[in-house]
mmCIF file of C-alpha atoms in Angstrom:
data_model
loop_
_atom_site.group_PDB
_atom_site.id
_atom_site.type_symbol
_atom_site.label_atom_id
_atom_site.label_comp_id
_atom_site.label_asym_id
_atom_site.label_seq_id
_atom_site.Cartn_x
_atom_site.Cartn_y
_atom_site.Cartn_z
ATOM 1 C CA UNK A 1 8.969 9.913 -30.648
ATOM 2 C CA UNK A 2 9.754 12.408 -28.571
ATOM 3 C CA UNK A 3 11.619 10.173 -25.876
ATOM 4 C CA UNK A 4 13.474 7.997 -28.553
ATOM 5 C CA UNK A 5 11.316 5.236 -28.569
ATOM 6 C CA UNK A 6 11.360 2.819 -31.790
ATOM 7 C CA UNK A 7 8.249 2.212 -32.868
ATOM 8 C CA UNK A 8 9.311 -2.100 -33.205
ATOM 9 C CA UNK A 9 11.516 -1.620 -30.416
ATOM 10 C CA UNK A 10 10.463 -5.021 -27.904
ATOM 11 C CA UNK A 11 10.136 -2.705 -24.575
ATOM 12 C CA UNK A 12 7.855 -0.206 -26.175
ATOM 13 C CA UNK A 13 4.701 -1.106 -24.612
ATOM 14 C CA UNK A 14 6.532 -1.792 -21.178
ATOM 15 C CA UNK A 15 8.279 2.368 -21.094
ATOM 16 C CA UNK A 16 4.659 3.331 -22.426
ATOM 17 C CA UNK A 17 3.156 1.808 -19.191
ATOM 18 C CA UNK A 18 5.573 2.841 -17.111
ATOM 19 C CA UNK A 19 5.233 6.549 -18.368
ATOM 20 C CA UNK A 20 1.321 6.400 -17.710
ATOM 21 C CA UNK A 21 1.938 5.534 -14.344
ATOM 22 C CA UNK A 22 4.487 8.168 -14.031
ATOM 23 C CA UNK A 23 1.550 10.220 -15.120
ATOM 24 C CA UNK A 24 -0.925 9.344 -12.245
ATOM 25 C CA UNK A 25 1.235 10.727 -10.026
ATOM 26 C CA UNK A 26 1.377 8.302 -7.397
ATOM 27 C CA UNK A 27 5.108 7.048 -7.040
ATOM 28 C CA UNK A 28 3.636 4.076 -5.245
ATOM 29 C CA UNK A 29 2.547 3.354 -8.784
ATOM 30 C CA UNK A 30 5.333 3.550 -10.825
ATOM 31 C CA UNK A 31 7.598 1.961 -8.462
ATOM 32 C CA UNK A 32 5.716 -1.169 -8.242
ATOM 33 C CA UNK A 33 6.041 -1.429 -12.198
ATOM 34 C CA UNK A 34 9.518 -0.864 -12.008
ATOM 35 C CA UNK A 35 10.107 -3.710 -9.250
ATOM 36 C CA UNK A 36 7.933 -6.193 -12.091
ATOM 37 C CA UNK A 37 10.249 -5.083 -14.385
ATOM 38 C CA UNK A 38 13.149 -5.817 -12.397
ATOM 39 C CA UNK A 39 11.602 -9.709 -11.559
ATOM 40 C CA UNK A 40 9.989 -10.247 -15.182
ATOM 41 C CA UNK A 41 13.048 -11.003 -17.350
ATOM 42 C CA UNK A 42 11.064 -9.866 -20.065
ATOM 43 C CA UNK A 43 14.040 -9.536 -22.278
ATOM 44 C CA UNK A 44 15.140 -12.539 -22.097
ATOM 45 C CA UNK A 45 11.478 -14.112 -23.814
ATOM 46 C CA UNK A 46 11.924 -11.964 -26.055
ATOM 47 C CA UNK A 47 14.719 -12.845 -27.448
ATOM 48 C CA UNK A 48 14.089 -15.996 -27.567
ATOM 49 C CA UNK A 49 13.437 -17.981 -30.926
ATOM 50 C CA UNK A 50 9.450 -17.885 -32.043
ATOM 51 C CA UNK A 51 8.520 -16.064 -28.681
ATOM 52 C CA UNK A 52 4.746 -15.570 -28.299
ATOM 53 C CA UNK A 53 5.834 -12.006 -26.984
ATOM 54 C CA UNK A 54 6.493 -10.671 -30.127
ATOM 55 C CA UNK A 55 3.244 -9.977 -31.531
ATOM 56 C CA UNK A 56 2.620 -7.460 -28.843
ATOM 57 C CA UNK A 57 5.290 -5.455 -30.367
ATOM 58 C CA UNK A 58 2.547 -3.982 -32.992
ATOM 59 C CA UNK A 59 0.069 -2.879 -30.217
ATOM 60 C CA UNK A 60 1.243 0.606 -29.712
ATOM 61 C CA UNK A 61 -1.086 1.971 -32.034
ATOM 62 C CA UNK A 62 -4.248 0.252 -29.624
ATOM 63 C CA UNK A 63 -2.396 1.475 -26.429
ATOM 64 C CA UNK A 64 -2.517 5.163 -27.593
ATOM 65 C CA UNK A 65 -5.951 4.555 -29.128
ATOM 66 C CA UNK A 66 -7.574 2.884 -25.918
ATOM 67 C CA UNK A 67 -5.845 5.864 -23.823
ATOM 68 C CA UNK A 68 -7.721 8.375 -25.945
ATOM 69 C CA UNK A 69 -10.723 6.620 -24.872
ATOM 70 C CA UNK A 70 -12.934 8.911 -22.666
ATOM 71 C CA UNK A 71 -14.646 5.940 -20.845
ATOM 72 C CA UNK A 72 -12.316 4.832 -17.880
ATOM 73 C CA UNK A 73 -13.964 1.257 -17.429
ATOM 74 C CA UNK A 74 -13.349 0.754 -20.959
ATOM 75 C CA UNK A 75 -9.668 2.186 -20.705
ATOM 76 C CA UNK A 76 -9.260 0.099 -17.805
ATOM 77 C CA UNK A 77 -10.707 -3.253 -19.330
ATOM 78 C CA UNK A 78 -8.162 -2.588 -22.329
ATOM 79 C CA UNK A 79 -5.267 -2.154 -19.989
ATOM 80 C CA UNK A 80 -5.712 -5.117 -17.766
ATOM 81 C CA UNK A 81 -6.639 -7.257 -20.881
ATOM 82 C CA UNK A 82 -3.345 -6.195 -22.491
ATOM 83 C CA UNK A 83 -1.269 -7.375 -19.118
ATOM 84 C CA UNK A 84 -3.605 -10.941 -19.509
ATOM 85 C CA UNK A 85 -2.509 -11.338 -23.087
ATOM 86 C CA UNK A 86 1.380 -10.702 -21.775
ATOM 87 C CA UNK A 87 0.911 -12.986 -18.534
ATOM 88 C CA UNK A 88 -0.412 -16.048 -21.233
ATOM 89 C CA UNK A 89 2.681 -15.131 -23.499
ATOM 90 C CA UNK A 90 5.027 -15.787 -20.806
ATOM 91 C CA UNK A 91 2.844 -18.856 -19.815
ATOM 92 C CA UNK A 92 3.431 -19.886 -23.322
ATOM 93 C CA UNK A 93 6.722 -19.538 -23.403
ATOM 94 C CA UNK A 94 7.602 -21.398 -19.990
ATOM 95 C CA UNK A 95 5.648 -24.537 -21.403
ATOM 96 C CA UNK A 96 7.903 -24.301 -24.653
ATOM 97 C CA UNK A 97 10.994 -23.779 -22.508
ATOM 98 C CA UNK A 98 10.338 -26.824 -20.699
ATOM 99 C CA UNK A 99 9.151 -29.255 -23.210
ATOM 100 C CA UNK A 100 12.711 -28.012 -24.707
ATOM 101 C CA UNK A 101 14.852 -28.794 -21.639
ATOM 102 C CA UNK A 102 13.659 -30.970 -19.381
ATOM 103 C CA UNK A 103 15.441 -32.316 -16.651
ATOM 104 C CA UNK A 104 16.947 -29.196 -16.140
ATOM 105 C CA UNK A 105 17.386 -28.167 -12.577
ATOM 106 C CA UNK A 106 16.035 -24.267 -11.907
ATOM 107 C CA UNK A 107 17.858 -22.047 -9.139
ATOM 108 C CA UNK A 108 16.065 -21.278 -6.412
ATOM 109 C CA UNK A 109 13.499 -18.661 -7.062
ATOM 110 C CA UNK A 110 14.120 -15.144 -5.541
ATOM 111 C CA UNK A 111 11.461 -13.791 -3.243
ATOM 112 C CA UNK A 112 9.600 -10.670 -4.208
ATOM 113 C CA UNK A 113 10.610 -7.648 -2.174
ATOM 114 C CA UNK A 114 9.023 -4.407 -2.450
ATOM 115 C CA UNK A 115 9.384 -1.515 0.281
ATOM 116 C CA UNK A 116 6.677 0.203 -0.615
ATOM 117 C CA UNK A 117 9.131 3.871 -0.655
ATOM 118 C CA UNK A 118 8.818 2.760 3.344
ATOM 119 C CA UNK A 119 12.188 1.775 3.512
ATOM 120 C CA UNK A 120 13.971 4.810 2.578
ATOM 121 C CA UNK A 121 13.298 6.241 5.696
ATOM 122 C CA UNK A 122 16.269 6.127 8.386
ATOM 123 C CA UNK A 123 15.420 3.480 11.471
ATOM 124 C CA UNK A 124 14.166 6.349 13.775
ATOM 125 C CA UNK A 125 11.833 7.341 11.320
ATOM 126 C CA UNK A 126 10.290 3.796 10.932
ATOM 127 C CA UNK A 127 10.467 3.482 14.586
ATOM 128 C CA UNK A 128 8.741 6.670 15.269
ATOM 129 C CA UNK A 129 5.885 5.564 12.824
ATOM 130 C CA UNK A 130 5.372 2.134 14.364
ATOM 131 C CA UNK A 131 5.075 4.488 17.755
ATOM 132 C CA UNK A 132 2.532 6.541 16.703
ATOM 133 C CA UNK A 133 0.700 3.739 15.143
ATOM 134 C CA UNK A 134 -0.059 2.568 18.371
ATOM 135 C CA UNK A 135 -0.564 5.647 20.030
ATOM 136 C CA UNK A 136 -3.658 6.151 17.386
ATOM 137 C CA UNK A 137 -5.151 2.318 18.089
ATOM 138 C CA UNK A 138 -4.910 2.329 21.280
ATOM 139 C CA UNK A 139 -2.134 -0.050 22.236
ATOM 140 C CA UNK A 140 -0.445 2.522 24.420
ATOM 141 C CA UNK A 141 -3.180 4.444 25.566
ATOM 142 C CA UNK A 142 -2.676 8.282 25.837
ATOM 143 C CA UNK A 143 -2.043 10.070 29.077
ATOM 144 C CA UNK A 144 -0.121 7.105 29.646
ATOM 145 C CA UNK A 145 3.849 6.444 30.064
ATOM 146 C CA UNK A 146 5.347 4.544 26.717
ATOM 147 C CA UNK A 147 7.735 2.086 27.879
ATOM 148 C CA UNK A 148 11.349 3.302 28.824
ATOM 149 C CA UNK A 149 13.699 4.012 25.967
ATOM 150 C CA UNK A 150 15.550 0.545 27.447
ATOM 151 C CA UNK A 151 12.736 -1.498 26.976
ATOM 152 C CA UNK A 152 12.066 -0.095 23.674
ATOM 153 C CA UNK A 153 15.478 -0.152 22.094
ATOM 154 C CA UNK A 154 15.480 -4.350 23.351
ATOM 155 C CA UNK A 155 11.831 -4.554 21.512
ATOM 156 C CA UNK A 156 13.045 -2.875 18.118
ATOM 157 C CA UNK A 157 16.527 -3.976 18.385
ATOM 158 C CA UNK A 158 18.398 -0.914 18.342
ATOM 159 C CA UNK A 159 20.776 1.392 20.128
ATOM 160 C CA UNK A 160 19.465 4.017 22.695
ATOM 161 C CA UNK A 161 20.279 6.298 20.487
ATOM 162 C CA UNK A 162 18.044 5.484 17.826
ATOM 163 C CA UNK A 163 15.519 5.271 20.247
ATOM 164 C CA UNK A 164 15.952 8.575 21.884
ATOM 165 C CA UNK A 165 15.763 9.852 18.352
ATOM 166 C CA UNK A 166 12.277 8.388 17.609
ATOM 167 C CA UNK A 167 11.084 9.779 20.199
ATOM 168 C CA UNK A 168 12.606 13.576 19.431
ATOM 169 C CA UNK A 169 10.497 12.885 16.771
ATOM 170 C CA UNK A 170 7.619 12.139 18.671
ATOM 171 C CA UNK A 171 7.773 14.636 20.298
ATOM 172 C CA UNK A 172 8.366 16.969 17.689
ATOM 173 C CA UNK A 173 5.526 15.993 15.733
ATOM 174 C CA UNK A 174 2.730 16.236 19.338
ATOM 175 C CA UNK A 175 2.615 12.482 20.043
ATOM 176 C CA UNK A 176 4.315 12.515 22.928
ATOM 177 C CA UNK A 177 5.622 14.553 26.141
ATOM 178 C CA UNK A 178 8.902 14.193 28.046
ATOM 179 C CA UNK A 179 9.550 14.607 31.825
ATOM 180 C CA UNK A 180 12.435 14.520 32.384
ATOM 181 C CA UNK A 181 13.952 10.976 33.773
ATOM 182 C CA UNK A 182 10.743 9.757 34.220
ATOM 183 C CA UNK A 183 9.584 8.984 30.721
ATOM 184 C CA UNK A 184 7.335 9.787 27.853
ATOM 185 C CA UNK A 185 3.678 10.142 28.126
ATOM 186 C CA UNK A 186 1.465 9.441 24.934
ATOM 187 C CA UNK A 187 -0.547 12.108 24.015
ATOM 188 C CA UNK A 188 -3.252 13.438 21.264
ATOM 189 C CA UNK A 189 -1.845 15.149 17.985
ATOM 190 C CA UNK A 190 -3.497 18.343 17.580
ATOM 191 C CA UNK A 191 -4.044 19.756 14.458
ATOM 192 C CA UNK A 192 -2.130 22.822 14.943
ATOM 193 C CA UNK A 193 0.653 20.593 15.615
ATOM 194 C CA UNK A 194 0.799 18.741 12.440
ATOM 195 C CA UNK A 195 -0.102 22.211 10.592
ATOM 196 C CA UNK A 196 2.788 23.202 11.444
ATOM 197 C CA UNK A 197 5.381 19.952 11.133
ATOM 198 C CA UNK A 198 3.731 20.010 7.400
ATOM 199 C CA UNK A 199 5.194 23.025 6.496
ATOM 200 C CA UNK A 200 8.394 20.877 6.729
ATOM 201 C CA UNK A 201 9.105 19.450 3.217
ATOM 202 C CA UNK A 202 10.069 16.497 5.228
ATOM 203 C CA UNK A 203 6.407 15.809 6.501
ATOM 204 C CA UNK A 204 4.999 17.049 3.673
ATOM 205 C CA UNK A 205 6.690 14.366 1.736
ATOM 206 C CA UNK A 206 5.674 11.864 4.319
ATOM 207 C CA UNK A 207 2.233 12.961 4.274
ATOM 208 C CA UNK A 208 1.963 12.955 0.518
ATOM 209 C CA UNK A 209 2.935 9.580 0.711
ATOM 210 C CA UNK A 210 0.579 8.052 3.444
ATOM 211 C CA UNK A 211 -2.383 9.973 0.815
ATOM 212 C CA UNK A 212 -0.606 7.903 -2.037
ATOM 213 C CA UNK A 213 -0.412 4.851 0.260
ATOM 214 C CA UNK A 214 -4.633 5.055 1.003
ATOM 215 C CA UNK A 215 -5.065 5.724 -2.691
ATOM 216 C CA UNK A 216 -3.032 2.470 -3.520
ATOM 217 C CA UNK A 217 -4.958 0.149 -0.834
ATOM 218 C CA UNK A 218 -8.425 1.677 -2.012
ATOM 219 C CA UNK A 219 -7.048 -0.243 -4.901
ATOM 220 C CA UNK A 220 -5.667 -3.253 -3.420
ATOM 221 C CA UNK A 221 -7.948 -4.071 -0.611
ATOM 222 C CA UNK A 222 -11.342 -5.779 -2.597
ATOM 223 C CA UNK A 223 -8.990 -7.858 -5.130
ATOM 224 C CA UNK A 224 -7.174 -9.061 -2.126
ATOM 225 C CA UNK A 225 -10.179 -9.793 -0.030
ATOM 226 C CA UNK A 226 -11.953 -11.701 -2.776
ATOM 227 C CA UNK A 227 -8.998 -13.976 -3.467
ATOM 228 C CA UNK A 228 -8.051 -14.618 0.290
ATOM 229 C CA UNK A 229 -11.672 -14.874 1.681
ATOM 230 C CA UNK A 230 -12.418 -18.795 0.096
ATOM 231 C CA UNK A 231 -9.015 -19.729 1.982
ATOM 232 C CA UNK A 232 -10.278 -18.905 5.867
ATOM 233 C CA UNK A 233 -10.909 -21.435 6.882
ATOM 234 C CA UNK A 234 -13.616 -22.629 10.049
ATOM 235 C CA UNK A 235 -10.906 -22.372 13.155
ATOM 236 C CA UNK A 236 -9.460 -19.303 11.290
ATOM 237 C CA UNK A 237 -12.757 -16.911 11.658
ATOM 238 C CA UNK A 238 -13.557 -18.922 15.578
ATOM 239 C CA UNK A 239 -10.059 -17.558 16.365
ATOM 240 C CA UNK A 240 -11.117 -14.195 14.359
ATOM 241 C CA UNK A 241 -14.092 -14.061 16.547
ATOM 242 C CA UNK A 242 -12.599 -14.599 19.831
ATOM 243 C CA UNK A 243 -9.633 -12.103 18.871
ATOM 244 C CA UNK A 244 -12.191 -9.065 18.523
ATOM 245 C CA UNK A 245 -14.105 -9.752 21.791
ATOM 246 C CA UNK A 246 -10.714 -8.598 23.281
ATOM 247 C CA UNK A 247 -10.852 -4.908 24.745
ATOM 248 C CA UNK A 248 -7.493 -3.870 22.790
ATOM 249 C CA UNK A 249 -8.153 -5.754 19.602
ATOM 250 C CA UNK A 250 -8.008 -3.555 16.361
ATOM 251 C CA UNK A 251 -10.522 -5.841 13.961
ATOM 252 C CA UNK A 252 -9.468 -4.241 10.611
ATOM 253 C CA UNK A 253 -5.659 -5.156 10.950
ATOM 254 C CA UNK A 254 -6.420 -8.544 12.049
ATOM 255 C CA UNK A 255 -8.180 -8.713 9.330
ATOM 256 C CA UNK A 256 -6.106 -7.328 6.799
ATOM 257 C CA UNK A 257 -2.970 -9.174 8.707
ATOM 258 C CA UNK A 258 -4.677 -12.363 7.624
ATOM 259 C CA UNK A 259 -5.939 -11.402 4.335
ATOM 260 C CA UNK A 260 -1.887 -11.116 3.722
ATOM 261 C CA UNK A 261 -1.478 -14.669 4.799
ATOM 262 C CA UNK A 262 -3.509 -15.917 2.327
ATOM 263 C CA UNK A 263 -2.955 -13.527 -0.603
ATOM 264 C CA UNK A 264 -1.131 -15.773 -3.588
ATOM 265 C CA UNK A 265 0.897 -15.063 -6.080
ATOM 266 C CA UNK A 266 3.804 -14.385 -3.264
ATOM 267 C CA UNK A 267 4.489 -10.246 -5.268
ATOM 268 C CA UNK A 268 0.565 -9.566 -4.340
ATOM 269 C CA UNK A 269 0.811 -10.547 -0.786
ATOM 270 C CA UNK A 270 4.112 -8.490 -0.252
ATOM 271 C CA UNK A 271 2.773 -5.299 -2.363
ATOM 272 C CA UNK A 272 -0.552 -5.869 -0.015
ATOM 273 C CA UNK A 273 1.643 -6.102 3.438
ATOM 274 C CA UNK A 274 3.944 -3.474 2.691
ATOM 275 C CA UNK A 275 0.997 -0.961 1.618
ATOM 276 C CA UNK A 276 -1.317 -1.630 4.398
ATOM 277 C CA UNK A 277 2.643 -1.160 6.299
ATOM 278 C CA UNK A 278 2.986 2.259 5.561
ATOM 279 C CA UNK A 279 -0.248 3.409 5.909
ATOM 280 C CA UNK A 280 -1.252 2.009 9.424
ATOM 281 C CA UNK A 281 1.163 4.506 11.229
ATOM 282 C CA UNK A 282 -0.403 8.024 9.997
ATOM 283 C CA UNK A 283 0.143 10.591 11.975
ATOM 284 C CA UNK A 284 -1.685 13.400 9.571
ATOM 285 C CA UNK A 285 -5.859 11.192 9.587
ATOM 286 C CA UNK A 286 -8.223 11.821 11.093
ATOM 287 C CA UNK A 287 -7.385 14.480 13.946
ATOM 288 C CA UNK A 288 -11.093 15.936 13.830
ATOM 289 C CA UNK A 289 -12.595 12.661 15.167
ATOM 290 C CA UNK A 290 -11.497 11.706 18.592
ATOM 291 C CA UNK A 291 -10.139 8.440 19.827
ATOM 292 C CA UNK A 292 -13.444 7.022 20.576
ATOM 293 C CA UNK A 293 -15.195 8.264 17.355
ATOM 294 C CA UNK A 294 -12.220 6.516 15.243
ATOM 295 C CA UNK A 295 -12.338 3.424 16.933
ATOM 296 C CA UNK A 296 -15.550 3.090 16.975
ATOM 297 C CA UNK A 297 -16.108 3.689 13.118
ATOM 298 C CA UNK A 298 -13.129 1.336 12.259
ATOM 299 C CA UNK A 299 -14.397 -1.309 14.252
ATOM 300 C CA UNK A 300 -18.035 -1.094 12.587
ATOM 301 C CA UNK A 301 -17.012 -1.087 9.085
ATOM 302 C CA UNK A 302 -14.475 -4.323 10.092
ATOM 303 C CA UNK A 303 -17.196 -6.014 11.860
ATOM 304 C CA UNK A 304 -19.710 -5.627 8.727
ATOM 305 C CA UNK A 305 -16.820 -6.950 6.904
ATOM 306 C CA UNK A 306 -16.096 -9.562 9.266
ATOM 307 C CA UNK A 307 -19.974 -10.754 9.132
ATOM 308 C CA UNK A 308 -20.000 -10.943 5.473
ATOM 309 C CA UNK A 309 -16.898 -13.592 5.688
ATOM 310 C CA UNK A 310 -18.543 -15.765 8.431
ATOM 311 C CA UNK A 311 -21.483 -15.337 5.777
ATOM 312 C CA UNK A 312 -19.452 -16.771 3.195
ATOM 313 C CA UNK A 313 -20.680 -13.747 1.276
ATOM 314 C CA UNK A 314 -17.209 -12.963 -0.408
ATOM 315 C CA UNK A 315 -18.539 -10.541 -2.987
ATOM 316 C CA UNK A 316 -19.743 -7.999 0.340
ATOM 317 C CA UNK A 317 -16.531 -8.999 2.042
ATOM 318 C CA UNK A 318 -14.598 -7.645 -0.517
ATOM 319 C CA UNK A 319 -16.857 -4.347 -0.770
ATOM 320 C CA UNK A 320 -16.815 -3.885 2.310
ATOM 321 C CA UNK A 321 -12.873 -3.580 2.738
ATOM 322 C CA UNK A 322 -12.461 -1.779 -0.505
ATOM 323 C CA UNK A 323 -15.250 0.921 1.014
ATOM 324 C CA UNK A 324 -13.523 1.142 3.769
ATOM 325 C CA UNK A 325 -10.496 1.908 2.622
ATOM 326 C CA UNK A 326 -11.886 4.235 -0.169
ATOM 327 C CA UNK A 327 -13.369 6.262 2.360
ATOM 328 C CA UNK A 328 -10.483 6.687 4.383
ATOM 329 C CA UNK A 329 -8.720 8.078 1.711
ATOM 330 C CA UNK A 330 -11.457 10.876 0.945
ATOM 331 C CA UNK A 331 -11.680 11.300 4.531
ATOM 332 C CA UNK A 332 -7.793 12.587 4.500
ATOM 333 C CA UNK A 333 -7.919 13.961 1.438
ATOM 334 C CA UNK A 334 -10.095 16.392 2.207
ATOM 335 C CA UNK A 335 -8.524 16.970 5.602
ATOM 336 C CA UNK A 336 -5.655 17.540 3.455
ATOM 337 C CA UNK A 337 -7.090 20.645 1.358
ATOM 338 C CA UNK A 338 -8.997 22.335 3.805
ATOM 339 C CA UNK A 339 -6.811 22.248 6.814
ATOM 340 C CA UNK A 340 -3.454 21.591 6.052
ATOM 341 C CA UNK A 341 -3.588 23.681 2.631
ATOM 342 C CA UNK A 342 -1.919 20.885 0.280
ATOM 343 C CA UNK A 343 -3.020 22.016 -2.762
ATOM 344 C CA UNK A 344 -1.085 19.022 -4.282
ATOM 345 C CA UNK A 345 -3.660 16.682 -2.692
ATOM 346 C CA UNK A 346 -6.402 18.003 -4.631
ATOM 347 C CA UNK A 347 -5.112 15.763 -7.939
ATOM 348 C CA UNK A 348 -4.986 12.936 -6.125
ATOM 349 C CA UNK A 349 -8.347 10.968 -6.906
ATOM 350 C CA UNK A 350 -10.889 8.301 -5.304
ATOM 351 C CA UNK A 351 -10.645 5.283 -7.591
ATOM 352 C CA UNK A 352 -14.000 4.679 -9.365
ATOM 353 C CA UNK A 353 -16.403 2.369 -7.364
ATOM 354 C CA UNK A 354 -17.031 0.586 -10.403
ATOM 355 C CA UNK A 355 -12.984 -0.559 -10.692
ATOM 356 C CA UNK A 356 -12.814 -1.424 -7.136
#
């Protein structure tokens, strides 16, 4: 009542939703719903003649009734049960659509696009964070020279400018060192270092927003590794397995690069790539563990993953992913409150095991 809303009014239950996820916290959240929204065209079947969509105009009194609940499995049952009952609606109303006008010829669908709040940042910034994502896996080692801001600028397809500017901020966050003419060497973050760029509303922001982006993939990771693991197919996981025997391989984001390949519907695989996008680069995980110790416990949890697929065990598959993503996010979390102070981190929760 309070914001206006009409108790019959057709996008009731859809501003209700999109307030709850408000709510959480996590803009990740909210501005996933709002891209739906965007690609639904849920006005339009509702304003069509006999729609099956109207019915769900009465539920507001079970939405605020299931949200009072105290049990979040039932809460959460309710919720997705409610978006199952919409998704046969508009099912419903395609097949009536079509028996109506057939032989009509349909524009070409639009692709779903999401940025995942990673493409607000200028170039440099996305630039620097692709940088430092390979500083942390390995793929230019530290103590070693990155490649010369001429070879970079041809790689990312961009003006030495915005390639000297990446690497300010490189530097600026303890990623790199500069001598000179002769080039930038890769180096370890310390912890100081990022204590310090955090104090930076900039960074904060950014480092708010790699916790929200682990808190979304603890979410995304086992739905999307049950669907995609029946799809691998036999020269998929040989390949797989002759990929990780390689000294610089990085197991879990071959794994999660293929997971994307086979994610359907097409708004799932993009919301899954984009995610696992913008949290590879993060420059704030992890600093207490050194290289070795990081590797080394990526690579084990992938490989348990990996030996479930070849298994054809999907169920453990899928655990294991969604555990190892789940941890990651507590691991940073806490890192979060007790070294870096972010007292805003402390609302932002593990999923439930029993949702993932």
């Amino acid at each position: 009542m309070h914001r206006g809303m009409k108790p019959r009014e057709w996008g009731l239950l859809s501003r209700l939703c999109r307030e709850l996820l408000q709510a959480c916290g996590n803009p990740l959240f909210s501005e996933v719903y709002a891209r739906f929204n965007r690609y639904s065209h849920l006005p339009f079947f509702f304003t069509c003649d006999d729609s099956p969509l109207r019915a769900q105009m009465d539920w507001h009194g079970d939405f605020f009734t299931a949200l009072e609940n105290r049990n979040i499995q039932e809460k959460y049952n309710w919720l997705t049960a409610s978006y199952l009952r919409t998704a046969d609606a508009v099912r419903m109303s395609l097949n009536l659509l079509e028996a109506e006008y057939r032989g009509v010829v349909l524009p070409p669908a639009e692709p779903f696009q999401w940025g995942g709040l990673y493409g607000y940042d200028p170039i440099y910034i996305q630039i620097a964070q692709d940088l430092i994502a390979k500083i942390n896996t390995g793929v230019y080692p530290l103590e070693q020279y990155l490649p010369h801001e001429a070879e970079l600028a041809k790689a990312y397809g961009v003006s030495l400018t915005t390639v000297r500017k990446a690497l300010v901020e490189l530097r600026r966050l303890g990623y790199c060192r500069t001598l000179n003419v002769k080039g930038s060497i890769a180096q370890r973050c310390s912890i100081e270092t990022v204590c310090r760029a955090v104090r930076n509303p900039t960074r904060k922001r950014d480092a708010m927003r790699y916790l929200y982006g682990l808190q979304f993939m603890a979410l995304l990771a086992g739905p999307a590794a049950r669907l995609a693991a029946p799809r691998f197919t036999a020269e998929e996981k040989a390949a797989l397995a002759a990929q990780f025997k390689r000294p610089d391989a990085i197991p879990l984001i071959l794994l999660v690069e293929c997971i994307g390949r086979h994610l359907d519907p097409e708004p799932l695989r993009a919301i899954f790539l984009e995610t696992e996008h913008l949290v590879r680069w993060g420059y704030c995980t992890l600093l207490h563990e050194s290289r070795s110790e990081r590797v080394r416990r990526v690579t084990h949890k992938s490989r348990a993953a990996f030996d479930a697929l070849l298994a054809e065990d999907m169920e453990t598959f899928s655990l294991e992913m969604a555990d190892y993503c789940r941890s990651s996010f507590q691991m940073v979390r806490t890192q979060y409150i007790q070294y870096y102070r972010l007292s805003e981190a402390e609302a932002v929760m593990a999923p439930p095991l029993g949702l993932l």
